[in-house]
Short mmCIF file of N, CA and C in Angstrom, two decimals:
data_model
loop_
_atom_site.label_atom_id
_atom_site.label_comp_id
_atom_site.label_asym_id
_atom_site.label_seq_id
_atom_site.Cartn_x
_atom_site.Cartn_y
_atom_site.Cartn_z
N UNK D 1 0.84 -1.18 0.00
CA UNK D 1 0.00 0.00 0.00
C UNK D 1 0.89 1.25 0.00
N UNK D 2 0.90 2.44 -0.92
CA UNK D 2 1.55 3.30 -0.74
C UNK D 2 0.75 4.60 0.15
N UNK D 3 1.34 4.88 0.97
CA UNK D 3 1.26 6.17 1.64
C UNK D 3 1.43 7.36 1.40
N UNK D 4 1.39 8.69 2.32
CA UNK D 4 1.31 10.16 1.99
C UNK D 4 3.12 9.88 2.06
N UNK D 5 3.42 9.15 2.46
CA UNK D 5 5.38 9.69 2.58
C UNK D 5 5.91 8.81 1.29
N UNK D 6 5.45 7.97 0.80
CA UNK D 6 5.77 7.35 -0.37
C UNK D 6 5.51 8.50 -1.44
N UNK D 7 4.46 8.82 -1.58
CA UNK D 7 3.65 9.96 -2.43
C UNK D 7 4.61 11.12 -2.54
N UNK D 8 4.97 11.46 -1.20
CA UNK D 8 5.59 12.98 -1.13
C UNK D 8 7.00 12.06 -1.59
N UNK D 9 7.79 10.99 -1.44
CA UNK D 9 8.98 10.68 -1.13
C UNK D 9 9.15 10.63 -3.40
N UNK D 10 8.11 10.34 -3.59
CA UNK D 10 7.94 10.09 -5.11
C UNK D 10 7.72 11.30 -5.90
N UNK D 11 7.20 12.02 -5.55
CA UNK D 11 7.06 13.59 -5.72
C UNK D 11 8.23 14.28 -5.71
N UNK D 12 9.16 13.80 -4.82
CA UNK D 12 10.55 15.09 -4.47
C UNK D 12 11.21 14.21 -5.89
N UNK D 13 11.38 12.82 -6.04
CA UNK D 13 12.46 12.24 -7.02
C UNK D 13 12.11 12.61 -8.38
N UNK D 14 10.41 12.92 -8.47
CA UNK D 14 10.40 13.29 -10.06
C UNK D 14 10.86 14.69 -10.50
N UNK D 15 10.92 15.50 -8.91
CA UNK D 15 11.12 16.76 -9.58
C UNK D 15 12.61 17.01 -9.46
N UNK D 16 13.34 16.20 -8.68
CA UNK D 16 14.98 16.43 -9.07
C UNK D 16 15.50 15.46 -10.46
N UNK D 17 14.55 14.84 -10.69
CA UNK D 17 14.85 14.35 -12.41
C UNK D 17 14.56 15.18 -13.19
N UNK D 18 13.27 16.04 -13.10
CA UNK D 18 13.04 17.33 -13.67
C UNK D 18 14.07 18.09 -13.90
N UNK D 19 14.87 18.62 -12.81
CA UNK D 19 15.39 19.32 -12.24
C UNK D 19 16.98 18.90 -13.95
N UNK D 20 17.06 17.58 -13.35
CA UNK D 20 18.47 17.10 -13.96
C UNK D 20 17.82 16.84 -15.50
N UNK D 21 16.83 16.62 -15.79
CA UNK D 21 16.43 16.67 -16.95
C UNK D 21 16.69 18.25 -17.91
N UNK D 22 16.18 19.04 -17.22
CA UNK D 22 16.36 20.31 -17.67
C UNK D 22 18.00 21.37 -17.44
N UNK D 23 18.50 20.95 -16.65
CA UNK D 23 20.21 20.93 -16.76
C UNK D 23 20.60 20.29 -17.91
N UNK D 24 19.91 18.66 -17.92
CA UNK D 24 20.82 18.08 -19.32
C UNK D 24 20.28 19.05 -20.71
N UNK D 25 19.26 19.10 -20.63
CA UNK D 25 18.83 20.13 -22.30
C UNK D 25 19.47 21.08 -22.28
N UNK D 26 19.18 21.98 -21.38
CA UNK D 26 20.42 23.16 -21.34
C UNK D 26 22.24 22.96 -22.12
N UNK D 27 22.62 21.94 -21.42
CA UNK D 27 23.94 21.21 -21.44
C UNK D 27 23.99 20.91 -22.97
N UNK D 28 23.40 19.79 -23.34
CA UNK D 28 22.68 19.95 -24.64
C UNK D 28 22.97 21.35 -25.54
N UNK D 29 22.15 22.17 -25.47
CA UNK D 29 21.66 23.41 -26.01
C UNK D 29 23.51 24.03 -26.40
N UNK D 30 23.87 23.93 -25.46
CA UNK D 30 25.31 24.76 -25.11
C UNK D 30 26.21 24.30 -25.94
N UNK D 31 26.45 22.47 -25.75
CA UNK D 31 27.14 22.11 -26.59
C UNK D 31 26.96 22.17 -28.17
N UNK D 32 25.49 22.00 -28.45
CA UNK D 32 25.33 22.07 -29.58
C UNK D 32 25.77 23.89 -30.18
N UNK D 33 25.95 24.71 -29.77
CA UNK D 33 26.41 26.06 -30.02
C UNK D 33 27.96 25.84 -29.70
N UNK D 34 28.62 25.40 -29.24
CA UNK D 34 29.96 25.07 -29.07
C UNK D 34 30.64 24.21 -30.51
N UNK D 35 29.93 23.63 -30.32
CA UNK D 35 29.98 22.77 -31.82
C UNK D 35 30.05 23.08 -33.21
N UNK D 36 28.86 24.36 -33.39
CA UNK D 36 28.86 25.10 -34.44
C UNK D 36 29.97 25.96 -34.08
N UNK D 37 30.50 26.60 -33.32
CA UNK D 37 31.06 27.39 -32.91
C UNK D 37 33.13 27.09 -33.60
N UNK D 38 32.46 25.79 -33.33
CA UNK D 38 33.89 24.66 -33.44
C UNK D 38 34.01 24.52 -35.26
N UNK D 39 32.82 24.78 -35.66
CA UNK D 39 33.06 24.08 -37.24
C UNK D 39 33.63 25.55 -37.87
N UNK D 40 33.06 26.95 -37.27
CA UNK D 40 33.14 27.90 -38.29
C UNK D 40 34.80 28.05 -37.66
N UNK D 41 35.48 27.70 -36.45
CA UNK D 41 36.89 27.92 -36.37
C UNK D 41 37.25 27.00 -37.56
N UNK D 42 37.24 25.62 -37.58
CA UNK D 42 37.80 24.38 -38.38
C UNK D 42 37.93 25.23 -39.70
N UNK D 43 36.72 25.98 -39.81
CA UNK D 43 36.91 26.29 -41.53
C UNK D 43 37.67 27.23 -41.77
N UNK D 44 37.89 28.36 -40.77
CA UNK D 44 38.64 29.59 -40.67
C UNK D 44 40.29 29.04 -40.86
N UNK D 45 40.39 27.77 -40.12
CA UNK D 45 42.06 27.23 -40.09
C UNK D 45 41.89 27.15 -41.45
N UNK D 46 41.24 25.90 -41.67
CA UNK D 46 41.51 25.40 -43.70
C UNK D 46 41.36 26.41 -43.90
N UNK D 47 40.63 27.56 -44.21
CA UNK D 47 41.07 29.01 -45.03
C UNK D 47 42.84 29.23 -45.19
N UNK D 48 43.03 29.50 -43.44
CA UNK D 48 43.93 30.04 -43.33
C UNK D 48 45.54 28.71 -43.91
N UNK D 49 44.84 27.80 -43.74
CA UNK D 49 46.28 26.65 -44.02
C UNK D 49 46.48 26.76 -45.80
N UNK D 50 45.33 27.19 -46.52
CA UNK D 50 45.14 27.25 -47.85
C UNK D 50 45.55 28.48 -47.91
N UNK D 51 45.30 29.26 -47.84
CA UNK D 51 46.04 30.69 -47.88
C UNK D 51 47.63 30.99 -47.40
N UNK D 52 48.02 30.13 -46.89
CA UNK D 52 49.60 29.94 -46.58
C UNK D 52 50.21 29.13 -47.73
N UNK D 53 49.52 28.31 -48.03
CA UNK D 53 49.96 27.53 -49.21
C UNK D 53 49.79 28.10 -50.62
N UNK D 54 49.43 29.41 -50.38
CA UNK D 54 48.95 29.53 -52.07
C UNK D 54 50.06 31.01 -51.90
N UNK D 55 50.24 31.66 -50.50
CA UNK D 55 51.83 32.20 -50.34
C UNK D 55 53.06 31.92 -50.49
N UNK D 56 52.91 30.76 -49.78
CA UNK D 56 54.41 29.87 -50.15
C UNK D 56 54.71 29.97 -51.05
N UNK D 57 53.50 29.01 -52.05
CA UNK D 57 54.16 29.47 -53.97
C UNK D 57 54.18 30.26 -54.51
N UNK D 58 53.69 31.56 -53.93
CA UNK D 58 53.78 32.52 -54.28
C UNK D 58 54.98 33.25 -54.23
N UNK D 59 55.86 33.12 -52.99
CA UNK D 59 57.07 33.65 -52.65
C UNK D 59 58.00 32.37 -53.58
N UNK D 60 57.95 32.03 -53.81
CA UNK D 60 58.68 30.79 -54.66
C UNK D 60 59.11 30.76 -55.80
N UNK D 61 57.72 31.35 -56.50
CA UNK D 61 57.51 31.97 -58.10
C UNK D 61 58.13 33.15 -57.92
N UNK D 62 57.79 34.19 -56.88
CA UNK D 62 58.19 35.48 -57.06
C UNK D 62 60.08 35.21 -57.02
N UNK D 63 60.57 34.47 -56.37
CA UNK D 63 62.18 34.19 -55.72
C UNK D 63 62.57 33.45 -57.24
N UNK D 64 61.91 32.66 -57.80
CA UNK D 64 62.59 32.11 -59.44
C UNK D 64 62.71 33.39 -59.98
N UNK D 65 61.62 34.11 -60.22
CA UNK D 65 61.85 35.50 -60.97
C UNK D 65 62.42 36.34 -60.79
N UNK D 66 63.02 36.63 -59.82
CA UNK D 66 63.77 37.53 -59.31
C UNK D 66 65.54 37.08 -59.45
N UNK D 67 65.66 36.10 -59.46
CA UNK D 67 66.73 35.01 -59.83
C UNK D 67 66.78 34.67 -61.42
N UNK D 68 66.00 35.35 -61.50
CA UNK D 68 66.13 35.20 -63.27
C UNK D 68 66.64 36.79 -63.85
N UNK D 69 66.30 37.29 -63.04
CA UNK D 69 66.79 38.63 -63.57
C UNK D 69 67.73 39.02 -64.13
N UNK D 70 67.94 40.05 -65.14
CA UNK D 70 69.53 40.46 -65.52
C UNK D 70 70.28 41.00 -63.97
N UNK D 71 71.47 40.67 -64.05
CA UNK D 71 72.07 41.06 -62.87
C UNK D 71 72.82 41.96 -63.61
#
């Protein structure tokens, strides 16, 4: 037979699952903005690792030509 202290004792556990339920969405929520947060850096590097590489040969080409010059 359940009682008023079972009742109340069942009452307090659903609402600290509540409780941790709505921490985890939050948690959730956050990471998922961390994440996006994470892809637009990832892409900013590959920009930037492609843009070093298209310098390099650039200083490379410019250093043959300059080495080609009449001296």
């Amino acid at each position: 037979m359940i009682d008023n202290v079972d009742i109340i004792h069942l009452k307090e556990t659903v609402d600290k699952l509540e409780e941790i339920t709505n921490k985890l969405c939050v948690g959730l929520t956050e990471l998922g903005g961390l994440k996006a947060k994470l892809a637009v850096k990832d892409a900013e590097v590959k920009g930037l690792v492609e843009r070093k590489k298209f310098l390099e040969e650039d200083i490379r080409v410019q250093k043959k030509r300059l080495d080609n010059l009449p001296k």
